[in-house]
Amino acid sequence: MGPAVVDPLVSGDFGEWNTGDSLAVVVWNVNAGGGDLLDFIDNELNLACEPGGPRSRPQFNNFVLLLQEARRWSDEVPDVPAEAIKPWRVAPDPWPGEFTDIVEIARRCGLALVYVPSMRNGPDETQGKREDRGNAILSTLPLSDFVAIDLPFEGSRRVAVAATVRSGDGDRLRLANLHFSVSSSLFRIFVSGNSTRLREALGLVETLRMLEESRGEVESIATTAAGDVNTYSAQETALRALWKSFPESPAWDGKPTRGTFPTDHVFFRNGPMSRIELVDGSYRRIDGSYFSDHQARVIWLKILQ
């Protein structure tokens, strides 16, 4: 894989997140770059992105995008010996538009970015460049306090990515972007009793707890964890563990996000001293798929007076 990419500042003219303002948090699996992210940002988030930079529209709102299976297409992804074992390439076909990697999209849109690859995307080059894929956070607000969390290993390497945004008054929101395994290896199933996603959920919860305690943030910070949990049922133990750890989470609305499965979820909690709260009735599924095999979800968070 190539290195992580951290562009903590925005280049677009987006403004602060202030008391009384709402912030959209969107989670979407972009199907290894197959989702038309530029069209999604334009139509769903009211931001037109062009090669020369963003063109925002009136009454623009701040947002954070938590993306899974983001693809980076770059010669920064290293060449490796032919005999090395490499993951297969995931490439949706047909591709609906121009190929643009996640770093280029963030820069076109003027967004802050943190991208951490989990795995290489195939052994070969595409138009002279190599690929990896992983989780990305894109934001109209500056990002800070970056953390990459290696989840308990099951079928493949999974890295959750966390970053923090701040309001104009200093209110802090940590955002954790996660992507759990579909299934484990046969060996891991025998060892763990097929508790694949539960182990990953508990690993994430424990790491976030340790992070908050080590930084003295338990009372003051709000946290949103969201992503592709790859759950087949809304009754899975992994979801129950996350809902328990994030008690202010919105209830699942009964709508699937990949075929008939409830794969994608958003979880939320606020500290006793945090002024950030979930806007009632804001949690919903975005119905258009934009060429991905997943549908996105969105919540709105507000800073109370």
Tab-separated table of N, CA, C and O in Angstrom, residues 23-29 64-68 173-178 180 204 223-231 238-239 242-253 255 257 262-269 278-279 282-286 295-301:
chain	number	residue	atom	x	y	z
A	23	LEU	N	-24.850	20.134	11.299
A	23	LEU	CA	-23.780	19.499	10.526
A	23	LEU	C	-24.292	18.166	10.022
A	23	LEU	O	-24.770	17.340	10.803
A	24	ALA	N	-24.210	17.927	8.721
A	24	ALA	CA	-24.606	16.643	8.155
A	24	ALA	C	-23.429	15.676	8.233
A	24	ALA	O	-22.308	16.018	7.847
A	25	VAL	N	-23.698	14.472	8.738
A	25	VAL	CA	-22.711	13.393	8.739
A	25	VAL	C	-23.257	12.303	7.825
A	25	VAL	O	-24.329	11.752	8.079
A	26	VAL	N	-22.528	12.012	6.754
A	26	VAL	CA	-22.970	11.080	5.731
A	26	VAL	C	-22.028	9.887	5.708
A	26	VAL	O	-20.803	10.054	5.732
A	27	VAL	N	-22.593	8.680	5.657
A	27	VAL	CA	-21.792	7.468	5.567
A	27	VAL	C	-22.184	6.730	4.302
A	27	VAL	O	-23.373	6.573	3.996
A	28	TRP	N	-21.149	6.278	3.541
A	28	TRP	CA	-21.422	5.642	2.253
A	28	TRP	C	-20.266	4.740	1.858
A	28	TRP	O	-19.106	5.150	1.884
A	29	ASN	N	-20.591	3.508	1.488
A	29	ASN	CA	-19.621	2.603	0.867
A	29	ASN	C	-19.656	2.882	-0.631
A	29	ASN	O	-20.663	2.647	-1.299
A	64	VAL	N	-19.697	16.267	6.785
A	64	VAL	CA	-18.575	15.342	6.855
A	64	VAL	C	-18.998	14.062	6.143
A	64	VAL	O	-20.094	13.549	6.376
A	65	LEU	N	-18.131	13.558	5.274
A	65	LEU	CA	-18.370	12.313	4.554
A	65	LEU	C	-17.479	11.224	5.127
A	65	LEU	O	-16.253	11.393	5.205
A	66	LEU	N	-18.078	10.099	5.530
A	66	LEU	CA	-17.345	8.928	5.971
A	66	LEU	C	-17.506	7.871	4.879
A	66	LEU	O	-18.589	7.321	4.686
A	67	LEU	N	-16.423	7.592	4.166
A	67	LEU	CA	-16.482	6.735	2.988
A	67	LEU	C	-15.699	5.448	3.209
A	67	LEU	O	-14.567	5.486	3.714
A	68	GLN	N	-16.294	4.338	2.825
A	68	GLN	CA	-15.601	3.053	2.825
A	68	GLN	C	-15.333	2.631	1.377
A	68	GLN	O	-16.043	3.017	0.462
A	173	LEU	N	-16.277	17.120	18.057
A	173	LEU	CA	-16.966	15.920	17.587
A	173	LEU	C	-15.934	14.992	16.965
A	173	LEU	O	-15.268	15.352	15.990
A	174	ARG	N	-15.794	13.801	17.558
A	174	ARG	CA	-14.933	12.780	16.943
A	174	ARG	C	-15.768	11.936	15.997
A	174	ARG	O	-16.886	11.538	16.324
A	175	LEU	N	-15.206	11.646	14.839
A	175	LEU	CA	-15.869	10.840	13.831
A	175	LEU	C	-15.009	9.615	13.557
A	175	LEU	O	-13.827	9.736	13.218
A	176	ALA	N	-15.600	8.435	13.725
A	176	ALA	CA	-14.898	7.177	13.478
A	176	ALA	C	-15.548	6.478	12.295
A	176	ALA	O	-16.755	6.209	12.309
A	177	ASN	N	-14.756	6.207	11.285
A	177	ASN	CA	-15.219	5.599	10.038
A	177	ASN	C	-14.804	4.130	10.050
A	177	ASN	O	-13.623	3.806	10.123
A	178	LEU	N	-15.781	3.210	9.965
A	178	LEU	CA	-15.493	1.783	10.127
A	178	LEU	C	-16.006	0.972	8.953
A	178	LEU	O	-16.930	1.367	8.255
A	180	PHE	N	-16.501	-3.241	8.619
A	180	PHE	CA	-16.308	-4.572	9.192
A	180	PHE	C	-16.274	-5.633	8.100
A	180	PHE	O	-16.636	-5.389	6.950
A	204	LEU	N	-13.184	-1.790	18.324
A	204	LEU	CA	-13.370	-0.364	18.071
A	204	LEU	C	-13.820	0.363	19.332
A	204	LEU	O	-13.276	1.420	19.684
A	223	THR	N	-19.182	11.718	19.988
A	223	THR	CA	-18.579	10.785	19.029
A	223	THR	C	-19.641	10.206	18.119
A	223	THR	O	-20.695	9.767	18.575
A	224	THR	N	-19.334	10.211	16.829
A	224	THR	CA	-20.133	9.499	15.841
A	224	THR	C	-19.271	8.404	15.240
A	224	THR	O	-18.161	8.675	14.769
A	225	ALA	N	-19.748	7.180	15.290
A	225	ALA	CA	-19.105	6.059	14.604
A	225	ALA	C	-20.076	5.568	13.541
A	225	ALA	O	-21.268	5.381	13.821
A	226	ALA	N	-19.604	5.388	12.336
A	226	ALA	CA	-20.504	5.014	11.248
A	226	ALA	C	-19.730	4.264	10.187
A	226	ALA	O	-18.514	4.412	10.053
A	227	GLY	N	-20.469	3.445	9.431
A	227	GLY	CA	-19.820	2.750	8.345
A	227	GLY	C	-20.603	1.552	7.869
A	227	GLY	O	-21.765	1.343	8.232
A	228	ASP	N	-19.917	0.762	7.060
A	228	ASP	CA	-20.460	-0.478	6.529
A	228	ASP	C	-20.154	-1.586	7.533
A	228	ASP	O	-19.030	-2.076	7.598
A	229	VAL	N	-21.163	-1.961	8.306
A	229	VAL	CA	-20.982	-2.979	9.352
A	229	VAL	C	-21.131	-4.389	8.763
A	229	VAL	O	-20.804	-5.372	9.408
A	230	ASN	N	-21.622	-4.478	7.524
A	230	ASN	CA	-21.780	-5.752	6.814
A	230	ASN	C	-22.682	-6.734	7.556
A	230	ASN	O	-22.492	-7.947	7.490
A	231	THR	N	-23.675	-6.208	8.248
A	231	THR	CA	-24.586	-7.067	9.006
A	231	THR	C	-25.701	-7.608	8.116
A	231	THR	O	-26.219	-6.913	7.244
A	238	ALA	N	-23.073	-7.634	17.017
A	238	ALA	CA	-22.185	-6.499	16.772
A	238	ALA	C	-22.963	-5.187	16.864
A	238	ALA	O	-22.498	-4.210	17.470
A	239	LEU	N	-24.156	-5.160	16.287
A	239	LEU	CA	-24.978	-3.959	16.364
A	239	LEU	C	-25.429	-3.693	17.797
A	239	LEU	O	-25.442	-2.546	18.253
A	242	LEU	N	-22.639	-2.065	19.673
A	242	LEU	CA	-22.420	-0.670	19.294
A	242	LEU	C	-23.538	0.227	19.808
A	242	LEU	O	-23.277	1.349	20.276
A	243	TRP	N	-24.780	-0.226	19.731
A	243	TRP	CA	-25.880	0.575	20.271
A	243	TRP	C	-25.725	0.771	21.786
A	243	TRP	O	-26.060	1.824	22.319
A	244	LYS	N	-25.218	-0.241	22.477
A	244	LYS	CA	-25.001	-0.118	23.921
A	244	LYS	C	-23.927	0.922	24.222
A	244	LYS	O	-24.047	1.701	25.175
A	245	SER	N	-22.870	0.932	23.401
A	245	SER	CA	-21.780	1.879	23.627
A	245	SER	C	-22.133	3.286	23.161
A	245	SER	O	-21.547	4.264	23.647
A	246	PHE	N	-23.089	3.395	22.240
A	246	PHE	CA	-23.499	4.696	21.705
A	246	PHE	C	-24.998	4.872	21.983
A	246	PHE	O	-25.830	4.744	21.079
A	247	PRO	N	-25.367	5.178	23.231
A	247	PRO	CA	-26.783	5.133	23.635
A	247	PRO	C	-27.663	6.203	23.004
A	247	PRO	O	-28.885	6.067	23.018
A	248	GLU	N	-27.086	7.280	22.457
A	248	GLU	CA	-27.900	8.304	21.799
A	248	GLU	C	-28.082	8.022	20.307
A	248	GLU	O	-28.557	8.882	19.563
A	249	SER	N	-27.728	6.818	19.875
A	249	SER	CA	-27.836	6.477	18.451
A	249	SER	C	-29.278	6.498	17.984
A	249	SER	O	-30.196	6.145	18.733
A	250	PRO	N	-29.499	6.892	16.725
A	250	PRO	CA	-30.855	6.778	16.176
A	250	PRO	C	-31.222	5.309	15.992
A	250	PRO	O	-30.365	4.473	15.719
A	251	ALA	N	-32.486	5.002	16.135
A	251	ALA	CA	-32.956	3.632	15.926
A	251	ALA	C	-32.922	3.307	14.440
A	251	ALA	O	-33.148	4.173	13.587
A	252	TRP	N	-32.632	2.054	14.120
A	252	TRP	CA	-32.664	1.626	12.728
A	252	TRP	C	-34.079	1.832	12.181
A	252	TRP	O	-35.070	1.497	12.845
A	253	ASP	N	-34.164	2.362	10.986
A	253	ASP	CA	-35.455	2.707	10.407
A	253	ASP	C	-36.110	1.571	9.629
A	253	ASP	O	-37.156	1.764	9.004
A	255	LYS	N	-34.964	0.124	6.962
A	255	LYS	CA	-34.643	0.144	5.541
A	255	LYS	C	-33.263	-0.450	5.271
A	255	LYS	O	-32.284	-0.073	5.914
A	257	THR	N	-29.717	-1.162	3.149
A	257	THR	CA	-28.843	-0.273	2.386
A	257	THR	C	-27.985	-1.012	1.370
A	257	THR	O	-27.262	-0.379	0.599
A	262	PRO	N	-29.396	-4.921	6.052
A	262	PRO	CA	-29.130	-3.681	6.801
A	262	PRO	C	-27.642	-3.545	7.101
A	262	PRO	O	-27.177	-3.747	8.229
A	263	THR	N	-26.875	-3.186	6.097
A	263	THR	CA	-25.418	-3.232	6.236
A	263	THR	C	-24.802	-1.966	6.822
A	263	THR	O	-23.746	-2.024	7.450
A	264	ASP	N	-25.431	-0.821	6.620
A	264	ASP	CA	-24.788	0.463	6.923
A	264	ASP	C	-25.524	1.172	8.058
A	264	ASP	O	-26.759	1.283	8.036
A	265	HIS	N	-24.753	1.676	9.020
A	265	HIS	CA	-25.368	2.223	10.239
A	265	HIS	C	-24.585	3.440	10.735
A	265	HIS	O	-23.395	3.603	10.439
A	266	VAL	N	-25.283	4.248	11.543
A	266	VAL	CA	-24.679	5.409	12.197
A	266	VAL	C	-24.949	5.304	13.696
A	266	VAL	O	-26.079	5.051	14.119
A	267	PHE	N	-23.906	5.516	14.496
A	267	PHE	CA	-24.009	5.446	15.960
A	267	PHE	C	-23.533	6.779	16.544
A	267	PHE	O	-22.638	7.419	16.002
A	268	PHE	N	-24.139	7.168	17.681
A	268	PHE	CA	-23.817	8.482	18.251
A	268	PHE	C	-23.903	8.451	19.763
A	268	PHE	O	-24.772	7.785	20.339
A	269	ARG	N	-22.998	9.167	20.391
A	269	ARG	CA	-23.079	9.429	21.835
A	269	ARG	C	-22.476	10.794	22.111
A	269	ARG	O	-21.594	11.267	21.389
A	278	LEU	N	-28.136	15.020	18.476
A	278	LEU	CA	-28.760	14.555	17.250
A	278	LEU	C	-30.045	15.342	16.995
A	278	LEU	O	-30.847	15.542	17.903
A	279	VAL	N	-30.218	15.785	15.769
A	279	VAL	CA	-31.460	16.469	15.390
A	279	VAL	C	-32.556	15.423	15.211
A	279	VAL	O	-32.420	14.484	14.418
A	282	SER	N	-33.796	13.375	11.856
A	282	SER	CA	-32.866	13.665	10.762
A	282	SER	C	-32.238	12.417	10.146
A	282	SER	O	-31.692	12.474	9.046
A	283	TYR	N	-32.305	11.299	10.854
A	283	TYR	CA	-31.626	10.086	10.388
A	283	TYR	C	-32.424	9.455	9.253
A	283	TYR	O	-33.602	9.154	9.407
A	284	ARG	N	-31.775	9.266	8.103
A	284	ARG	CA	-32.495	8.698	6.975
A	284	ARG	C	-31.544	8.023	5.994
A	284	ARG	O	-30.329	8.260	6.020
A	285	ARG	N	-32.114	7.213	5.141
A	285	ARG	CA	-31.391	6.611	4.029
A	285	ARG	C	-31.532	7.506	2.805
A	285	ARG	O	-32.609	8.038	2.546
A	286	ILE	N	-30.433	7.686	2.074
A	286	ILE	CA	-30.488	8.394	0.796
A	286	ILE	C	-30.828	7.366	-0.271
A	286	ILE	O	-30.121	6.373	-0.450
A	295	GLN	N	-26.440	2.087	-0.480
A	295	GLN	CA	-27.072	3.391	-0.333
A	295	GLN	C	-26.518	4.075	0.910
A	295	GLN	O	-26.199	3.422	1.910
A	296	ALA	N	-26.405	5.378	0.828
A	296	ALA	CA	-25.822	6.152	1.923
A	296	ALA	C	-26.856	6.417	3.011
A	296	ALA	O	-28.063	6.326	2.799
A	297	ARG	N	-26.348	6.765	4.190
A	297	ARG	CA	-27.186	7.235	5.292
A	297	ARG	C	-26.652	8.579	5.769
A	297	ARG	O	-25.466	8.885	5.634
A	298	VAL	N	-27.563	9.383	6.354
A	298	VAL	CA	-27.177	10.700	6.816
A	298	VAL	C	-27.864	10.981	8.157
A	298	VAL	O	-29.005	10.546	8.389
A	299	ILE	N	-27.165	11.669	9.039
A	299	ILE	CA	-27.771	12.257	10.236
A	299	ILE	C	-27.343	13.728	10.296
A	299	ILE	O	-26.348	14.135	9.689
A	300	TRP	N	-28.110	14.511	11.057
A	300	TRP	CA	-27.769	15.904	11.311
A	300	TRP	C	-27.497	16.067	12.811
A	300	TRP	O	-28.250	15.568	13.634
A	301	LEU	N	-26.401	16.740	13.112
A	301	LEU	CA	-26.026	17.049	14.484
A	301	LEU	C	-26.063	18.551	14.667
A	301	LEU	O	-25.662	19.319	13.787
